């Protein structure tokens, strides 16, 4: 029960934060946005239509997609995220005249990116979304196996380019700055700020290296049976996941034991298990 309370509290808080950011920083500076909200914002600038109500109407077919292709839980979380975000956008629209950065569009883009990134990150971390491009991108990924991040960026760029035809180039630039910062912060909230690295080490002294890593760092090490493709020499391959701060120590241990140790180091965006936080 506690888990669900925290999850839905994150959705509510995330939706409220994102809506406030929209009304305090995007709307006063005539910035654009991605997704169906971006279309609603363009129509708001042109015809003074309420953004939240438009967003709900635009998302009706999206909700059908969410239910038909992704099931009831995804459908419910999409309704919740979309509904709350749309409701809060119209509820907090009175804040627009009180923007603290009306004459500073660059700072507005940066602050909006950070705040919106936190808000949308909380929503996504709670396994919800705000409909629109998120669901469309997820569907395209499901049907055609395209990268979901690439699809969301492409869809958002199309909307920004459409807005560019109606507004000036400067607005588009600030919007892209806002969207980039929002995406970076969003990603940090979802995956966590503590970066992790996965390391594979190929060495003739793998077991000795593994023993010292476990002794000095207290990290678990997985030994995988490997075989050279050319020499057919059998070796133990080490696989380790560590925090970024431990990476240099791992390399130091391995190279002190075997100067010829072969490393493969890559980013591990999400790690669940003993010794790591759950995301």
PDB file of C-alpha atoms in Angstrom:
ATOM      1  CA  UNK A   1       0.000   0.000   0.000  1.00  0.00           C
ATOM      2  CA  UNK A   2       2.823   2.401   0.910  1.00  0.00           C
ATOM      3  CA  UNK A   3       4.422   1.754  -2.483  1.00  0.00           C
ATOM      4  CA  UNK A   4       1.241   2.796  -4.329  1.00  0.00           C
ATOM      5  CA  UNK A   5       0.773   5.894  -2.167  1.00  0.00           C
ATOM      6  CA  UNK A   6       4.309   7.038  -3.001  1.00  0.00           C
ATOM      7  CA  UNK A   7       3.817   6.199  -6.686  1.00  0.00           C
ATOM      8  CA  UNK A   8       0.610   8.211  -7.061  1.00  0.00           C
ATOM      9  CA  UNK A   9       1.954  11.064  -4.937  1.00  0.00           C
ATOM     10  CA  UNK A  10       4.855  11.317  -7.391  1.00  0.00           C
ATOM     11  CA  UNK A  11       2.404  11.517 -10.310  1.00  0.00           C
ATOM     12  CA  UNK A  12       0.374  14.276  -8.631  1.00  0.00           C
ATOM     13  CA  UNK A  13       3.435  16.296  -7.595  1.00  0.00           C
ATOM     14  CA  UNK A  14       5.099  15.798 -10.985  1.00  0.00           C
ATOM     15  CA  UNK A  15       1.995  16.941 -12.869  1.00  0.00           C
ATOM     16  CA  UNK A  16       1.616  20.016 -10.648  1.00  0.00           C
ATOM     17  CA  UNK A  17       5.289  21.011 -10.973  1.00  0.00           C
ATOM     18  CA  UNK A  18       5.204  20.609 -14.767  1.00  0.00           C
ATOM     19  CA  UNK A  19       1.998  22.634 -15.072  1.00  0.00           C
ATOM     20  CA  UNK A  20       3.378  25.473 -12.931  1.00  0.00           C
ATOM     21  CA  UNK A  21       6.542  25.523 -15.041  1.00  0.00           C
ATOM     22  CA  UNK A  22       4.431  25.786 -18.190  1.00  0.00           C
ATOM     23  CA  UNK A  23       2.393  28.740 -16.903  1.00  0.00           C
ATOM     24  CA  UNK A  24       5.250  30.603 -15.206  1.00  0.00           C
ATOM     25  CA  UNK A  25       7.947  30.269 -17.853  1.00  0.00           C
ATOM     26  CA  UNK A  26       6.703  28.867 -21.188  1.00  0.00           C
ATOM     27  CA  UNK A  27       3.485  30.784 -21.772  1.00  0.00           C
ATOM     28  CA  UNK A  28       4.716  34.285 -20.729  1.00  0.00           C
ATOM     29  CA  UNK A  29       7.691  33.978 -23.106  1.00  0.00           C
ATOM     30  CA  UNK A  30       5.647  32.433 -25.923  1.00  0.00           C
ATOM     31  CA  UNK A  31       7.812  29.308 -25.915  1.00  0.00           C
ATOM     32  CA  UNK A  32       6.581  26.155 -27.594  1.00  0.00           C
ATOM     33  CA  UNK A  33       6.556  22.599 -26.314  1.00  0.00           C
ATOM     34  CA  UNK A  34       6.587  19.085 -27.692  1.00  0.00           C
ATOM     35  CA  UNK A  35       3.833  16.520 -27.972  1.00  0.00           C
ATOM     36  CA  UNK A  36       0.127  17.255 -28.117  1.00  0.00           C
ATOM     37  CA  UNK A  37       0.616  19.868 -25.409  1.00  0.00           C
ATOM     38  CA  UNK A  38       2.750  21.748 -27.928  1.00  0.00           C
ATOM     39  CA  UNK A  39      -0.150  21.826 -30.387  1.00  0.00           C
ATOM     40  CA  UNK A  40      -2.481  22.989 -27.605  1.00  0.00           C
ATOM     41  CA  UNK A  41      -0.045  25.778 -26.695  1.00  0.00           C
ATOM     42  CA  UNK A  42       0.155  26.967 -30.324  1.00  0.00           C
ATOM     43  CA  UNK A  43      -3.651  27.106 -30.523  1.00  0.00           C
ATOM     44  CA  UNK A  44      -3.716  28.914 -27.173  1.00  0.00           C
ATOM     45  CA  UNK A  45      -1.422  31.615 -28.570  1.00  0.00           C
ATOM     46  CA  UNK A  46      -3.536  31.953 -31.719  1.00  0.00           C
ATOM     47  CA  UNK A  47      -7.072  31.679 -30.330  1.00  0.00           C
ATOM     48  CA  UNK A  48      -6.711  31.918 -26.524  1.00  0.00           C
ATOM     49  CA  UNK A  49      -8.101  28.400 -26.048  1.00  0.00           C
ATOM     50  CA  UNK A  50      -7.519  26.691 -22.665  1.00  0.00           C
ATOM     51  CA  UNK A  51      -4.500  24.399 -22.929  1.00  0.00           C
ATOM     52  CA  UNK A  52      -5.665  21.734 -20.477  1.00  0.00           C
ATOM     53  CA  UNK A  53      -9.052  21.127 -22.091  1.00  0.00           C
ATOM     54  CA  UNK A  54      -7.439  20.941 -25.535  1.00  0.00           C
ATOM     55  CA  UNK A  55      -4.872  18.489 -24.225  1.00  0.00           C
ATOM     56  CA  UNK A  56      -7.558  16.155 -22.902  1.00  0.00           C
ATOM     57  CA  UNK A  57      -9.502  16.285 -26.190  1.00  0.00           C
ATOM     58  CA  UNK A  58      -6.370  15.628 -28.269  1.00  0.00           C
ATOM     59  CA  UNK A  59      -5.477  12.666 -26.069  1.00  0.00           C
ATOM     60  CA  UNK A  60      -8.784  10.798 -26.470  1.00  0.00           C
ATOM     61  CA  UNK A  61      -7.517   8.719 -29.444  1.00  0.00           C
ATOM     62  CA  UNK A  62      -4.194   8.313 -27.621  1.00  0.00           C
ATOM     63  CA  UNK A  63      -6.020   6.744 -24.687  1.00  0.00           C
ATOM     64  CA  UNK A  64      -7.561   4.215 -27.061  1.00  0.00           C
ATOM     65  CA  UNK A  65      -4.073   3.325 -28.315  1.00  0.00           C
ATOM     66  CA  UNK A  66      -2.834   3.006 -24.728  1.00  0.00           C
ATOM     67  CA  UNK A  67      -5.636   0.584 -23.842  1.00  0.00           C
ATOM     68  CA  UNK A  68      -5.666  -1.424 -27.068  1.00  0.00           C
ATOM     69  CA  UNK A  69      -1.915  -1.951 -27.423  1.00  0.00           C
ATOM     70  CA  UNK A  70      -0.516  -1.710 -23.891  1.00  0.00           C
ATOM     71  CA  UNK A  71      -3.188  -2.992 -21.522  1.00  0.00           C
ATOM     72  CA  UNK A  72      -5.232  -1.706 -18.603  1.00  0.00           C
ATOM     73  CA  UNK A  73      -2.443  -0.625 -16.250  1.00  0.00           C
ATOM     74  CA  UNK A  74      -0.697   1.496 -18.884  1.00  0.00           C
ATOM     75  CA  UNK A  75      -4.113   2.880 -19.897  1.00  0.00           C
ATOM     76  CA  UNK A  76      -4.952   3.831 -16.295  1.00  0.00           C
ATOM     77  CA  UNK A  77      -1.571   5.476 -15.709  1.00  0.00           C
ATOM     78  CA  UNK A  78      -1.919   7.400 -18.986  1.00  0.00           C
ATOM     79  CA  UNK A  79      -5.364   8.671 -17.950  1.00  0.00           C
ATOM     80  CA  UNK A  80      -4.038   9.679 -14.540  1.00  0.00           C
ATOM     81  CA  UNK A  81      -0.934  11.457 -15.838  1.00  0.00           C
ATOM     82  CA  UNK A  82      -2.720  13.178 -18.732  1.00  0.00           C
ATOM     83  CA  UNK A  83      -5.754  14.144 -16.665  1.00  0.00           C
ATOM     84  CA  UNK A  84      -3.806  15.611 -13.758  1.00  0.00           C
ATOM     85  CA  UNK A  85      -1.367  17.494 -15.985  1.00  0.00           C
ATOM     86  CA  UNK A  86      -4.199  18.969 -18.075  1.00  0.00           C
ATOM     87  CA  UNK A  87      -6.208  19.872 -14.965  1.00  0.00           C
ATOM     88  CA  UNK A  88      -3.256  21.580 -13.279  1.00  0.00           C
ATOM     89  CA  UNK A  89      -2.321  23.538 -16.427  1.00  0.00           C
ATOM     90  CA  UNK A  90      -5.718  25.229 -16.494  1.00  0.00           C
ATOM     91  CA  UNK A  91      -5.892  25.487 -12.691  1.00  0.00           C
ATOM     92  CA  UNK A  92      -2.569  27.345 -12.458  1.00  0.00           C
ATOM     93  CA  UNK A  93      -3.061  29.517 -15.553  1.00  0.00           C
ATOM     94  CA  UNK A  94      -3.596  32.524 -13.251  1.00  0.00           C
ATOM     95  CA  UNK A  95       0.163  32.418 -12.509  1.00  0.00           C
ATOM     96  CA  UNK A  96       1.158  33.539 -16.017  1.00  0.00           C
ATOM     97  CA  UNK A  97       1.170  37.321 -15.296  1.00  0.00           C
ATOM     98  CA  UNK A  98       3.387  36.719 -12.255  1.00  0.00           C
ATOM     99  CA  UNK A  99       6.336  35.196 -14.085  1.00  0.00           C
ATOM    100  CA  UNK A 100       9.603  36.258 -12.411  1.00  0.00           C
ATOM    101  CA  UNK A 101      11.625  36.098 -15.653  1.00  0.00           C
ATOM    102  CA  UNK A 102       9.460  37.819 -18.249  1.00  0.00           C
ATOM    103  CA  UNK A 103      12.322  39.781 -19.836  1.00  0.00           C
ATOM    104  CA  UNK A 104      14.939  37.041 -19.667  1.00  0.00           C
ATOM    105  CA  UNK A 105      14.026  34.324 -22.193  1.00  0.00           C
ATOM    106  CA  UNK A 106      17.337  32.447 -21.931  1.00  0.00           C
ATOM    107  CA  UNK A 107      17.099  32.068 -18.152  1.00  0.00           C
ATOM    108  CA  UNK A 108      13.405  31.220 -18.527  1.00  0.00           C
ATOM    109  CA  UNK A 109      14.275  28.402 -20.937  1.00  0.00           C
ATOM    110  CA  UNK A 110      16.875  27.025 -18.525  1.00  0.00           C
ATOM    111  CA  UNK A 111      14.667  27.240 -15.425  1.00  0.00           C
ATOM    112  CA  UNK A 112      11.661  25.831 -17.290  1.00  0.00           C
ATOM    113  CA  UNK A 113      13.788  22.945 -18.553  1.00  0.00           C
ATOM    114  CA  UNK A 114      14.982  22.067 -15.062  1.00  0.00           C
ATOM    115  CA  UNK A 115      11.570  22.351 -13.378  1.00  0.00           C
ATOM    116  CA  UNK A 116       9.665  20.578 -16.164  1.00  0.00           C
ATOM    117  CA  UNK A 117      12.339  17.882 -16.267  1.00  0.00           C
ATOM    118  CA  UNK A 118      11.862  17.241 -12.562  1.00  0.00           C
ATOM    119  CA  UNK A 119       8.079  17.135 -12.951  1.00  0.00           C
ATOM    120  CA  UNK A 120       7.931  14.846 -15.976  1.00  0.00           C
ATOM    121  CA  UNK A 121      10.746  12.742 -14.522  1.00  0.00           C
ATOM    122  CA  UNK A 122       8.686  12.079 -11.397  1.00  0.00           C
ATOM    123  CA  UNK A 123       5.711  11.072 -13.537  1.00  0.00           C
ATOM    124  CA  UNK A 124       7.780   8.688 -15.667  1.00  0.00           C
ATOM    125  CA  UNK A 125       9.556   7.270 -12.630  1.00  0.00           C
ATOM    126  CA  UNK A 126       6.134   6.415 -11.222  1.00  0.00           C
ATOM    127  CA  UNK A 127       5.459   4.391 -14.421  1.00  0.00           C
ATOM    128  CA  UNK A 128       2.957   6.927 -15.759  1.00  0.00           C
ATOM    129  CA  UNK A 129       3.034   9.418 -18.635  1.00  0.00           C
ATOM    130  CA  UNK A 130       1.188  12.459 -19.926  1.00  0.00           C
ATOM    131  CA  UNK A 131      -0.051  10.885 -23.153  1.00  0.00           C
ATOM    132  CA  UNK A 132       0.666  12.446 -26.527  1.00  0.00           C
ATOM    133  CA  UNK A 133       4.092  11.789 -28.007  1.00  0.00           C
ATOM    134  CA  UNK A 134       5.048   9.367 -25.220  1.00  0.00           C
ATOM    135  CA  UNK A 135       2.327   6.899 -26.209  1.00  0.00           C
ATOM    136  CA  UNK A 136       2.789   7.405 -29.962  1.00  0.00           C
ATOM    137  CA  UNK A 137       6.537   6.803 -29.642  1.00  0.00           C
ATOM    138  CA  UNK A 138       5.939   3.707 -27.500  1.00  0.00           C
ATOM    139  CA  UNK A 139       3.544   2.364 -30.160  1.00  0.00           C
ATOM    140  CA  UNK A 140       6.027   2.974 -33.002  1.00  0.00           C
ATOM    141  CA  UNK A 141       8.709   1.225 -30.954  1.00  0.00           C
ATOM    142  CA  UNK A 142       6.372  -1.714 -30.336  1.00  0.00           C
ATOM    143  CA  UNK A 143       5.475  -2.062 -34.020  1.00  0.00           C
ATOM    144  CA  UNK A 144       8.762  -1.167 -35.700  1.00  0.00           C
ATOM    145  CA  UNK A 145      11.428  -1.469 -32.943  1.00  0.00           C
ATOM    146  CA  UNK A 146      12.653   2.110 -33.299  1.00  0.00           C
ATOM    147  CA  UNK A 147      14.375   3.763 -30.324  1.00  0.00           C
ATOM    148  CA  UNK A 148      11.687   5.413 -28.192  1.00  0.00           C
ATOM    149  CA  UNK A 149      13.851   8.414 -27.248  1.00  0.00           C
ATOM    150  CA  UNK A 150      14.618   9.092 -30.905  1.00  0.00           C
ATOM    151  CA  UNK A 151      10.944   8.878 -31.811  1.00  0.00           C
ATOM    152  CA  UNK A 152       9.867  11.309 -29.074  1.00  0.00           C
ATOM    153  CA  UNK A 153      12.568  13.777 -30.146  1.00  0.00           C
ATOM    154  CA  UNK A 154      11.520  13.483 -33.812  1.00  0.00           C
ATOM    155  CA  UNK A 155       7.825  14.003 -33.023  1.00  0.00           C
ATOM    156  CA  UNK A 156       8.606  17.000 -30.833  1.00  0.00           C
ATOM    157  CA  UNK A 157      10.838  18.530 -33.517  1.00  0.00           C
ATOM    158  CA  UNK A 158       8.014  18.270 -36.059  1.00  0.00           C
ATOM    159  CA  UNK A 159       5.724  20.235 -33.742  1.00  0.00           C
ATOM    160  CA  UNK A 160       8.411  22.858 -33.048  1.00  0.00           C
ATOM    161  CA  UNK A 161       9.024  23.255 -36.798  1.00  0.00           C
ATOM    162  CA  UNK A 162       5.296  23.787 -37.311  1.00  0.00           C
ATOM    163  CA  UNK A 163       5.410  26.456 -34.616  1.00  0.00           C
ATOM    164  CA  UNK A 164       8.401  28.045 -36.345  1.00  0.00           C
ATOM    165  CA  UNK A 165       6.175  28.739 -39.347  1.00  0.00           C
ATOM    166  CA  UNK A 166       3.882  30.776 -37.076  1.00  0.00           C
ATOM    167  CA  UNK A 167       6.384  32.394 -34.704  1.00  0.00           C
ATOM    168  CA  UNK A 168       9.930  33.713 -34.972  1.00  0.00           C
ATOM    169  CA  UNK A 169      13.209  31.818 -35.117  1.00  0.00           C
ATOM    170  CA  UNK A 170      14.279  33.064 -31.679  1.00  0.00           C
ATOM    171  CA  UNK A 171      11.306  31.354 -30.039  1.00  0.00           C
ATOM    172  CA  UNK A 172      12.234  28.068 -31.710  1.00  0.00           C
ATOM    173  CA  UNK A 173      15.839  28.294 -30.450  1.00  0.00           C
ATOM    174  CA  UNK A 174      14.766  28.962 -26.863  1.00  0.00           C
ATOM    175  CA  UNK A 175      12.250  26.142 -27.135  1.00  0.00           C
ATOM    176  CA  UNK A 176      14.940  23.693 -28.261  1.00  0.00           C
ATOM    177  CA  UNK A 177      17.151  24.794 -25.343  1.00  0.00           C
ATOM    178  CA  UNK A 178      14.245  24.227 -22.970  1.00  0.00           C
ATOM    179  CA  UNK A 179      13.475  20.803 -24.453  1.00  0.00           C
ATOM    180  CA  UNK A 180      17.110  19.684 -24.329  1.00  0.00           C
ATOM    181  CA  UNK A 181      17.546  20.648 -20.661  1.00  0.00           C
ATOM    182  CA  UNK A 182      14.192  19.115 -19.784  1.00  0.00           C
ATOM    183  CA  UNK A 183      15.209  15.844 -21.450  1.00  0.00           C
ATOM    184  CA  UNK A 184      18.526  15.722 -19.592  1.00  0.00           C
ATOM    185  CA  UNK A 185      16.953  16.426 -16.194  1.00  0.00           C
ATOM    186  CA  UNK A 186      14.078  14.066 -16.959  1.00  0.00           C
ATOM    187  CA  UNK A 187      16.572  11.300 -17.707  1.00  0.00           C
ATOM    188  CA  UNK A 188      18.492  11.933 -14.472  1.00  0.00           C
ATOM    189  CA  UNK A 189      15.302  11.745 -12.427  1.00  0.00           C
ATOM    190  CA  UNK A 190      14.224   8.493 -14.075  1.00  0.00           C
ATOM    191  CA  UNK A 191      17.586   6.707 -14.024  1.00  0.00           C
ATOM    192  CA  UNK A 192      19.108   8.364 -10.956  1.00  0.00           C
ATOM    193  CA  UNK A 193      21.965  10.801 -10.461  1.00  0.00           C
ATOM    194  CA  UNK A 194      24.452   8.194  -9.313  1.00  0.00           C
ATOM    195  CA  UNK A 195      25.993   7.049 -12.592  1.00  0.00           C
ATOM    196  CA  UNK A 196      27.035   3.427 -12.854  1.00  0.00           C
ATOM    197  CA  UNK A 197      29.379   1.613 -15.172  1.00  0.00           C
ATOM    198  CA  UNK A 198      29.383  -1.995 -16.297  1.00  0.00           C
ATOM    199  CA  UNK A 199      32.863  -3.410 -16.838  1.00  0.00           C
ATOM    200  CA  UNK A 200      34.092  -6.530 -18.589  1.00  0.00           C
ATOM    201  CA  UNK A 201      37.708  -7.518 -17.985  1.00  0.00           C
ATOM    202  CA  UNK A 202      39.482 -10.217 -19.994  1.00  0.00           C
ATOM    203  CA  UNK A 203      42.709 -11.387 -18.405  1.00  0.00           C
ATOM    204  CA  UNK A 204      44.863 -14.447 -17.762  1.00  0.00           C
ATOM    205  CA  UNK A 205      44.658 -13.510 -14.075  1.00  0.00           C
ATOM    206  CA  UNK A 206      40.902 -12.942 -13.821  1.00  0.00           C
ATOM    207  CA  UNK A 207      40.380 -14.846 -10.581  1.00  0.00           C
ATOM    208  CA  UNK A 208      43.180 -12.957  -8.848  1.00  0.00           C
ATOM    209  CA  UNK A 209      41.716  -9.630 -10.020  1.00  0.00           C
ATOM    210  CA  UNK A 210      38.226 -10.684  -8.905  1.00  0.00           C
ATOM    211  CA  UNK A 211      39.463 -11.626  -5.443  1.00  0.00           C
ATOM    212  CA  UNK A 212      41.143  -8.269  -4.883  1.00  0.00           C
ATOM    213  CA  UNK A 213      38.116  -6.316  -6.169  1.00  0.00           C
ATOM    214  CA  UNK A 214      35.824  -8.143  -3.744  1.00  0.00           C
ATOM    215  CA  UNK A 215      38.305  -7.660  -0.897  1.00  0.00           C
ATOM    216  CA  UNK A 216      39.054  -3.958  -1.395  1.00  0.00           C
ATOM    217  CA  UNK A 217      35.737  -2.662  -2.801  1.00  0.00           C
ATOM    218  CA  UNK A 218      33.244  -5.174  -1.461  1.00  0.00           C
ATOM    219  CA  UNK A 219      31.666  -5.489  -4.907  1.00  0.00           C
ATOM    220  CA  UNK A 220      30.348  -8.740  -6.295  1.00  0.00           C
ATOM    221  CA  UNK A 221      32.068 -10.036  -9.413  1.00  0.00           C
ATOM    222  CA  UNK A 222      30.653 -12.459 -11.982  1.00  0.00           C
ATOM    223  CA  UNK A 223      33.050 -14.859 -13.709  1.00  0.00           C
ATOM    224  CA  UNK A 224      32.010 -15.902 -17.216  1.00  0.00           C
ATOM    225  CA  UNK A 225      33.620 -18.716 -19.161  1.00  0.00           C
ATOM    226  CA  UNK A 226      35.142 -17.348 -22.374  1.00  0.00           C
ATOM    227  CA  UNK A 227      37.150 -18.653 -25.298  1.00  0.00           C
ATOM    228  CA  UNK A 228      39.335 -16.781 -27.774  1.00  0.00           C
ATOM    229  CA  UNK A 229      37.928 -16.963 -31.295  1.00  0.00           C
ATOM    230  CA  UNK A 230      41.348 -17.236 -32.925  1.00  0.00           C
ATOM    231  CA  UNK A 231      43.479 -19.061 -30.338  1.00  0.00           C
ATOM    232  CA  UNK A 232      40.632 -21.014 -28.687  1.00  0.00           C
ATOM    233  CA  UNK A 233      42.322 -20.261 -25.380  1.00  0.00           C
ATOM    234  CA  UNK A 234      39.863 -20.549 -22.505  1.00  0.00           C
ATOM    235  CA  UNK A 235      39.732 -17.622 -20.087  1.00  0.00           C
ATOM    236  CA  UNK A 236      37.562 -16.289 -17.278  1.00  0.00           C
ATOM    237  CA  UNK A 237      35.845 -13.004 -18.131  1.00  0.00           C
ATOM    238  CA  UNK A 238      34.996 -10.666 -15.237  1.00  0.00           C
ATOM    239  CA  UNK A 239      31.713  -8.762 -15.279  1.00  0.00           C
ATOM    240  CA  UNK A 240      31.251  -6.016 -12.688  1.00  0.00           C
ATOM    241  CA  UNK A 241      28.815  -3.134 -12.145  1.00  0.00           C
ATOM    242  CA  UNK A 242      30.181  -0.271 -10.048  1.00  0.00           C
ATOM    243  CA  UNK A 243      29.497   3.331  -9.157  1.00  0.00           C
ATOM    244  CA  UNK A 244      31.400   5.880 -11.227  1.00  0.00           C
ATOM    245  CA  UNK A 245      33.576   6.779  -8.234  1.00  0.00           C
ATOM    246  CA  UNK A 246      34.868   3.192  -8.062  1.00  0.00           C
ATOM    247  CA  UNK A 247      35.829   2.922 -11.732  1.00  0.00           C
ATOM    248  CA  UNK A 248      39.389   4.218 -11.412  1.00  0.00           C
ATOM    249  CA  UNK A 249      40.065   1.871  -8.487  1.00  0.00           C
ATOM    250  CA  UNK A 250      38.863  -1.125 -10.517  1.00  0.00           C
ATOM    251  CA  UNK A 251      41.217  -0.215 -13.361  1.00  0.00           C
ATOM    252  CA  UNK A 252      44.083   0.308 -10.934  1.00  0.00           C
ATOM    253  CA  UNK A 253      43.552  -3.119  -9.323  1.00  0.00           C
ATOM    254  CA  UNK A 254      43.323  -4.914 -12.671  1.00  0.00           C
ATOM    255  CA  UNK A 255      46.340  -3.230 -14.267  1.00  0.00           C
ATOM    256  CA  UNK A 256      48.505  -3.729 -11.187  1.00  0.00           C
ATOM    257  CA  UNK A 257      47.884  -7.470 -11.475  1.00  0.00           C
ATOM    258  CA  UNK A 258      47.879  -7.754 -15.277  1.00  0.00           C
ATOM    259  CA  UNK A 259      49.269  -4.944 -17.438  1.00  0.00           C
ATOM    260  CA  UNK A 260      47.727  -6.613 -20.510  1.00  0.00           C
ATOM    261  CA  UNK A 261      44.185  -6.810 -19.107  1.00  0.00           C
ATOM    262  CA  UNK A 262      41.533  -5.989 -21.747  1.00  0.00           C
ATOM    263  CA  UNK A 263      38.714  -3.638 -20.638  1.00  0.00           C
ATOM    264  CA  UNK A 264      35.227  -2.954 -21.969  1.00  0.00           C
ATOM    265  CA  UNK A 265      33.473  -0.160 -20.043  1.00  0.00           C
ATOM    266  CA  UNK A 266      29.914   1.002 -20.764  1.00  0.00           C
ATOM    267  CA  UNK A 267      27.135   2.991 -19.096  1.00  0.00           C
ATOM    268  CA  UNK A 268      24.603   1.104 -16.968  1.00  0.00           C
ATOM    269  CA  UNK A 269      21.557   3.371 -16.883  1.00  0.00           C
ATOM    270  CA  UNK A 270      19.472   1.233 -14.518  1.00  0.00           C
ATOM    271  CA  UNK A 271      20.698  -1.259 -11.937  1.00  0.00           C
ATOM    272  CA  UNK A 272      18.459  -3.155  -9.522  1.00  0.00           C
ATOM    273  CA  UNK A 273      19.806  -5.494  -6.899  1.00  0.00           C
ATOM    274  CA  UNK A 274      21.920  -5.879  -3.802  1.00  0.00           C
ATOM    275  CA  UNK A 275      24.281  -2.962  -3.312  1.00  0.00           C
ATOM    276  CA  UNK A 276      22.360  -0.634  -5.631  1.00  0.00           C
ATOM    277  CA  UNK A 277      19.256   1.542  -5.352  1.00  0.00           C
ATOM    278  CA  UNK A 278      16.019   0.384  -6.937  1.00  0.00           C
ATOM    279  CA  UNK A 279      14.566   2.521  -9.749  1.00  0.00           C
TER     280      UNK A 279
END
